[in-house]
Coordinates of C-alpha atoms and ligand atoms in Angstrom, one line a residue:
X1 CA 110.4 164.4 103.9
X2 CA 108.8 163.4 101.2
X3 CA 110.1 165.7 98.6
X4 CA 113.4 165.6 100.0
X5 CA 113.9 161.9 99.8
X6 CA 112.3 161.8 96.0
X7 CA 115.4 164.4 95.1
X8 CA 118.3 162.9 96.3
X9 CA 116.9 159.8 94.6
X10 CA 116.2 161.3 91.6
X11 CA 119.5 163.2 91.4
X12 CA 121.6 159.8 92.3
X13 CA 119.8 158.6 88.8
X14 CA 116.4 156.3 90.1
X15 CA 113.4 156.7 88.1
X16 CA 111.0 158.1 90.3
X17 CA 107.1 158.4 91.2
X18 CA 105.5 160.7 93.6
X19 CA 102.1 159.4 94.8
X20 CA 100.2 161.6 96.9
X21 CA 96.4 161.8 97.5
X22 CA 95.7 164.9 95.2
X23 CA 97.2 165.3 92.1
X24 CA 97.6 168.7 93.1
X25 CA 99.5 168.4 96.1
X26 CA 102.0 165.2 94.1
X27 CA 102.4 168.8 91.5
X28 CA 103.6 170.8 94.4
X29 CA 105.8 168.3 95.1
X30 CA 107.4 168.1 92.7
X31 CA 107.8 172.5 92.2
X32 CA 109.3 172.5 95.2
X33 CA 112.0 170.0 93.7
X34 CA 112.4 172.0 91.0
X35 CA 112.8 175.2 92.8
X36 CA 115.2 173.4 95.3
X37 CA 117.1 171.9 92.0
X38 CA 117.2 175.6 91.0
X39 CA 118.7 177.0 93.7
X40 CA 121.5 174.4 93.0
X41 CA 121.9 175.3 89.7
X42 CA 122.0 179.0 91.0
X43 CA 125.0 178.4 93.5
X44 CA 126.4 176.4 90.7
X45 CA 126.5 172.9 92.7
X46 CA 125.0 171.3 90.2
X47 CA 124.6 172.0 85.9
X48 CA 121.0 173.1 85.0
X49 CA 121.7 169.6 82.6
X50 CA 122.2 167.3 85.7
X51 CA 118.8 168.9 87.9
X52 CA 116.9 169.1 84.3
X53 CA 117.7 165.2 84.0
X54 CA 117.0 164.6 87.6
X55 CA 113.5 166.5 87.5
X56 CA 112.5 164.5 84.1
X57 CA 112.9 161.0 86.3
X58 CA 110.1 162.3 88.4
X59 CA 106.4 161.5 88.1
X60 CA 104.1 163.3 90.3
X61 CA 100.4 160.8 90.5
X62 CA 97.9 160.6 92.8
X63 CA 97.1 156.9 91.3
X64 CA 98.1 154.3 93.5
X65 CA 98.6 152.0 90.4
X66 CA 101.2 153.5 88.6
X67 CA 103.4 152.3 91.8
X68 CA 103.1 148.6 90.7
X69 CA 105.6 149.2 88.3
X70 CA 108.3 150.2 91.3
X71 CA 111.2 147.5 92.6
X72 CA 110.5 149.7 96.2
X73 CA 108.4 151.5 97.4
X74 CA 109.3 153.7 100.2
X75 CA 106.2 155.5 102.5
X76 CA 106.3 159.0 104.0
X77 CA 102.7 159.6 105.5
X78 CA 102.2 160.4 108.7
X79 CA 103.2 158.9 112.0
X80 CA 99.9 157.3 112.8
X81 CA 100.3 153.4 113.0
X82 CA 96.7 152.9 111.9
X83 CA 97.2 155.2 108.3
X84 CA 100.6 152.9 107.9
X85 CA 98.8 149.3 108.0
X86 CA 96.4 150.9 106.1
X87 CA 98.8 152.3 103.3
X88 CA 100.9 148.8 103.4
X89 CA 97.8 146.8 103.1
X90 CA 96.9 148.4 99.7
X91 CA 100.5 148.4 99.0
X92 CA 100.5 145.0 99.3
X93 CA 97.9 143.9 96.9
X94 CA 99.0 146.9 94.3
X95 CA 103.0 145.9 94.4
X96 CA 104.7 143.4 92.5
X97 CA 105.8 140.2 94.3
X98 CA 109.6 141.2 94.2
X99 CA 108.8 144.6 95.5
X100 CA 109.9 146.0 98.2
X101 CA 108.2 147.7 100.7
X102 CA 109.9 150.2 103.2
X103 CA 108.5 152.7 105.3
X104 CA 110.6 156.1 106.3
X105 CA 108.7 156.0 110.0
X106 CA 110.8 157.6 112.7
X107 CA 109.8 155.1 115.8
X108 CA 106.4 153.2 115.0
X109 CA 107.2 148.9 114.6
X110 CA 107.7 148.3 111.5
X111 CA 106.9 144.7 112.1
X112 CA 103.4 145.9 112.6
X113 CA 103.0 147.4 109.1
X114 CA 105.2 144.1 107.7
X115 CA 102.7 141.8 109.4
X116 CA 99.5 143.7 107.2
X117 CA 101.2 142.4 104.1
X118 CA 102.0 138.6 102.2
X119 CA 105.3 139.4 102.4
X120 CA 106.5 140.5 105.5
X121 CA 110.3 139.5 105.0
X122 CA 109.9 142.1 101.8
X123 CA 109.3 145.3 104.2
X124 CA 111.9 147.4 106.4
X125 CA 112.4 150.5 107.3
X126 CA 114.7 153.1 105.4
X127 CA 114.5 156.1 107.7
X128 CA 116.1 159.5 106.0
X129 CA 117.0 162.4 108.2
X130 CA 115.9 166.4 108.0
X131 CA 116.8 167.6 105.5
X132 CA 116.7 164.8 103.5
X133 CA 118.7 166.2 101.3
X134 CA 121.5 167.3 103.2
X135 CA 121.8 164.7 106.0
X136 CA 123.9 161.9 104.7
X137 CA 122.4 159.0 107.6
X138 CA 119.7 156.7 106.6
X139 CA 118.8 154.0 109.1
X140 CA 118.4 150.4 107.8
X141 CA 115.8 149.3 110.1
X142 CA 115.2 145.0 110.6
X143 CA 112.2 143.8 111.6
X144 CA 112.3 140.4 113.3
X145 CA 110.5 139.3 109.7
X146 CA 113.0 140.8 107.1
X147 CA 115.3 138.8 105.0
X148 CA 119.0 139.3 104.5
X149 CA 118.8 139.9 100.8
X150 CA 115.9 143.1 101.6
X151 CA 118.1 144.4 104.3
X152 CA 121.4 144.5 101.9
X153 CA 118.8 145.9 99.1
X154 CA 118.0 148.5 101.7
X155 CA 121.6 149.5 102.1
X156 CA 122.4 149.4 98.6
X157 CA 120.0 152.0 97.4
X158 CA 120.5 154.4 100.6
X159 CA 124.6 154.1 99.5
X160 CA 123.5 155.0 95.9
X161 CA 121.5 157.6 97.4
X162 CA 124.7 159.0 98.5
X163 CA 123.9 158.3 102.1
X164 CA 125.2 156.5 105.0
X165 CA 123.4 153.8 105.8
X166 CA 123.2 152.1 109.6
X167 CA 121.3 148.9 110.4
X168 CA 119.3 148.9 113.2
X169 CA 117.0 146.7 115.1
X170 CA 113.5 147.6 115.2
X171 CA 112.5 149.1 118.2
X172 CA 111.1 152.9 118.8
X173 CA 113.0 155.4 118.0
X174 CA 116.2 153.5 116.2
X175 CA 119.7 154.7 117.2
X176 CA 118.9 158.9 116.6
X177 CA 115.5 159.5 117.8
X178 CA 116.1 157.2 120.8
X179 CA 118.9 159.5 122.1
X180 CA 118.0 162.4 120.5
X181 CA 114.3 162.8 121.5
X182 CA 115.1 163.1 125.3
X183 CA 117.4 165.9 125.2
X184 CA 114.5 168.1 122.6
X185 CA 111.6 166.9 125.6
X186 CA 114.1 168.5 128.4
X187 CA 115.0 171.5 126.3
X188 CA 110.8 171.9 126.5
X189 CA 110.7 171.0 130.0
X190 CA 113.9 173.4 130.7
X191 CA 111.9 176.1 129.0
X192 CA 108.4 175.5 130.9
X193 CA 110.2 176.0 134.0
X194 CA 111.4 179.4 133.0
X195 CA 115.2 178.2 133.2
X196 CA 116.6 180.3 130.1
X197 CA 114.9 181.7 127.4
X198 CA 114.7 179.5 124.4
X199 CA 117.3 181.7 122.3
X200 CA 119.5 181.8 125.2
X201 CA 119.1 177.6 125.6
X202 CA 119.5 177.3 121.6
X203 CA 122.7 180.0 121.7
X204 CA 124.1 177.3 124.6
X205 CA 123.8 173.6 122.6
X206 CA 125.4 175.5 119.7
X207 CA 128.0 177.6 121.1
X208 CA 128.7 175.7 124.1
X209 CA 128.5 171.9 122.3
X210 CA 128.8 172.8 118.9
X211 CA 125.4 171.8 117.7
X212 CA 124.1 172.9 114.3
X213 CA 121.3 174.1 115.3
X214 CA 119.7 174.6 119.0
X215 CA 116.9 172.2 120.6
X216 CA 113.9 174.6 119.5
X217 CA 115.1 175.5 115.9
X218 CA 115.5 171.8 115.2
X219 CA 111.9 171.0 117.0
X220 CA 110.6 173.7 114.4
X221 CA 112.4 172.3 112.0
X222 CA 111.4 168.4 112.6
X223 CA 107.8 169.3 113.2
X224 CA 106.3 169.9 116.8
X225 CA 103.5 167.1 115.6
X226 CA 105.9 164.7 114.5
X227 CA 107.9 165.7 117.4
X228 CA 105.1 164.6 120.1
X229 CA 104.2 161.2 117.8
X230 CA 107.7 160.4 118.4
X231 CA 107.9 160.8 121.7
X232 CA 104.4 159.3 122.4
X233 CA 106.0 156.3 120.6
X234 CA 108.9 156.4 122.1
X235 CA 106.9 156.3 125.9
X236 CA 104.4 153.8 124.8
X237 CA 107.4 151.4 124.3
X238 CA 109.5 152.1 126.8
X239 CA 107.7 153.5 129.6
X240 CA 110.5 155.3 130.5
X241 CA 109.7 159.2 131.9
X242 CA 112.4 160.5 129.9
X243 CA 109.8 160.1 126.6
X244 CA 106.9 161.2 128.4
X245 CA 106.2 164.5 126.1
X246 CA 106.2 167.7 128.0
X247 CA 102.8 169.7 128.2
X248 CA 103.8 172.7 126.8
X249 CA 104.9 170.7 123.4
X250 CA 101.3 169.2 123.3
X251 CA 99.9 172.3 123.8
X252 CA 101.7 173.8 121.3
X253 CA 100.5 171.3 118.4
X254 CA 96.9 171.6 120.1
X255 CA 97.3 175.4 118.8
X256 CA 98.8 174.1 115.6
X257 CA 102.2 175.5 116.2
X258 CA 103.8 172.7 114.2
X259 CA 106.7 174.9 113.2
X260 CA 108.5 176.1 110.1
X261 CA 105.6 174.2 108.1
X262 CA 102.6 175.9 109.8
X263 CA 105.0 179.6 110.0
X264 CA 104.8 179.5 113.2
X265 CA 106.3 177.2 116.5
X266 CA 108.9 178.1 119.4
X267 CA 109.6 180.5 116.6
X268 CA 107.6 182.9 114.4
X269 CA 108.5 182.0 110.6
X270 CA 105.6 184.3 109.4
X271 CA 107.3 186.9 107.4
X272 CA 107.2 190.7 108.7
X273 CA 104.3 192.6 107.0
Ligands
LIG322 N1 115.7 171.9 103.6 C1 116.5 171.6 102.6 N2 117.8 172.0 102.5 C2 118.3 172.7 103.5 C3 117.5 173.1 104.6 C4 116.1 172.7 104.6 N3 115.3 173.0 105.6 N4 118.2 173.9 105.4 C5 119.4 174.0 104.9 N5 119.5 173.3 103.7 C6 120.6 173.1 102.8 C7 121.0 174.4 102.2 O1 120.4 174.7 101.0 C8 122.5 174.1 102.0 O2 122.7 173.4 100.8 P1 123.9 173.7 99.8 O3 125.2 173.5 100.7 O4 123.8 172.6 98.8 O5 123.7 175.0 99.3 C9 122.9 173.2 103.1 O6 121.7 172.7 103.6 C10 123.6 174.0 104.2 O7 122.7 175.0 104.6 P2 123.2 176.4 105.2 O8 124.6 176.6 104.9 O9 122.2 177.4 104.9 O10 123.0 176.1 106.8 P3 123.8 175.3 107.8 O11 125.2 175.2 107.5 O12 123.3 175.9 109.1 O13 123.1 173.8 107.7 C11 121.6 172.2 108.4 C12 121.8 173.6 107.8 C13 122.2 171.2 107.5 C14 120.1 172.0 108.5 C15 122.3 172.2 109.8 O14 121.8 173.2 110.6 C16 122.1 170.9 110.5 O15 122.8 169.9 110.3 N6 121.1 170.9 111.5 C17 120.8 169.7 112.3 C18 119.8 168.9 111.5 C19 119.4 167.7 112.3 O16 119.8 167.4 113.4 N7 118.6 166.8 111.6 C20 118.1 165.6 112.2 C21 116.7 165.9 112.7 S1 116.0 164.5 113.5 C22 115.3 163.7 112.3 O17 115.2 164.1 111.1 C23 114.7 162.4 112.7 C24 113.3 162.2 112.5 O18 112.9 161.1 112.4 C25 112.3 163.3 112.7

């Protein structure tokens, strides 16, 4: 998500900086980008000028400081609330006052990663959607604490970003993962009970609904970790059955079948040798 989010930024002309722990992993970063960029320049959507220019407003750190410098900061670590308050609490002492602090979490309270900082009507959530670069919906999330004038800051950037933005209260799961999250736990569930196959219940929600993509490509694709943090979220809040994750998805991330990112999931992305 990470990556994603930095190039649509990048390409919609924001100077950008890619902090991850390593230095290593903040240079993969930002090869991916340029390969992606590349790509673009290949099917001609874009002028190797225009992704040369957007690759140049990236810096790839793994020094925290270099973000004091930053009008917002906007975090893409893992779903683990802990790791968050963490994050925001150095984030907090590193940022400038004015700064803004947004996290891109998919259902964890954002209140509770506003209330770690000094300036908890500075922080919201800007929540982009995979692929970042292709899905035009970013949700503005409020926490009880935000002001008016971070909100519309919010909204601003995600329209110059290209995107749509949404404002949304902030409870689990927003508008999308709240409605989407129970129909991808019941595709697992339909599955486990040896209903269909999986291609046969992906072939269904796209030929028969007109989906994109079926249930178990777009679990690959989101992450089968990230999917069961997500629902786990999403059932800690509510306590509704409908997000109580499936065993077969948990089982599946206890083997590490996180999906396309780990080759393998409901589907096999390992190439043929
Ligand atoms: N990463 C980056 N770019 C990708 C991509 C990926 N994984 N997959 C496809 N693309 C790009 C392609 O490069 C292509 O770009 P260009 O048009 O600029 O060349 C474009 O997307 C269209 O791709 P394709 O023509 O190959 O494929 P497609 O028409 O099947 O579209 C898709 C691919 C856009 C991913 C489409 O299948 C789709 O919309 N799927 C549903 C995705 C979805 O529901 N996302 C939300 C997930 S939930 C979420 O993100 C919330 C959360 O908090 C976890």
């Amino acid at each position: 998500m990470g990556s994603g989010i930095a190039q649509c930024t990048a390409l919609s002309g924001f100077e950008v900086v890619v902090r991850s722990r390593s230095q290593s992993t903040a240079d993969a970063l930002v090869a991916g980008i340029e390969k992606t960029l590349q790509k673009q320049v290949e099917k001609e959507k874009i002028t190797g000028e225009v992704a040369g220019t957007a690759l140049s407003r990236i810096t790839a750190t793994s020094d925290f400081s270099v973000l004091s410098d930053c009008d917002l900061v906007l975090e893409s670590v893992v779903e683990d609330i802990h790791t968050k308050k963490h994050l925001f609490l150095e984030l907090d002492r590193i940022c400038a006052d004015h700064t803004i602090i947004a996290t891109n979490t998919s259902t964890l309270p954002v209140i509770e990663m506003a209330m770690e900082t000094g300036r908890p009507d500075k922080v919201c959530g800007i929540h982009f959607f995979n692929p970042a670069t292709v899905m035009k919906l970013v949700e503005v999330v409020r926490p009880i604490t935000a002001s008016e004038d971070t909100i519309e800051s919010a909204k601003e950037f995600a329209t110059a970003c290209d995107k749509i933005p949404v404002e949304v209260r902030d409870q689990a799961g927003f508008v999308v993962n709240a409605l989407l999250f129970p129909y991808l736990n019941n595709a697992v569930r339909m599955l486990e009970q040896g209903i269909a196959s999986m291609e046969d219940i992906d072939t269904s929600m796209k030929e028969g609904c007109g989906f994109p993509m079926g249930p178990f490509t777009l679990l690959d694709l989101v992450g089968l970790d990230t999917s069961l943090a997500i629902l786990d979220a999403l059932y800690e809040e509510y306590r509704d059955p409908n997000y109580a994750a499936v065993p077969l998805l948990r089982r599946m991330v206890t083997a590490e079948r996180l999906g396309r990112k780990s080759g393998r999931g409901f589907y096999n992305y390992h190439s043929e040798k």
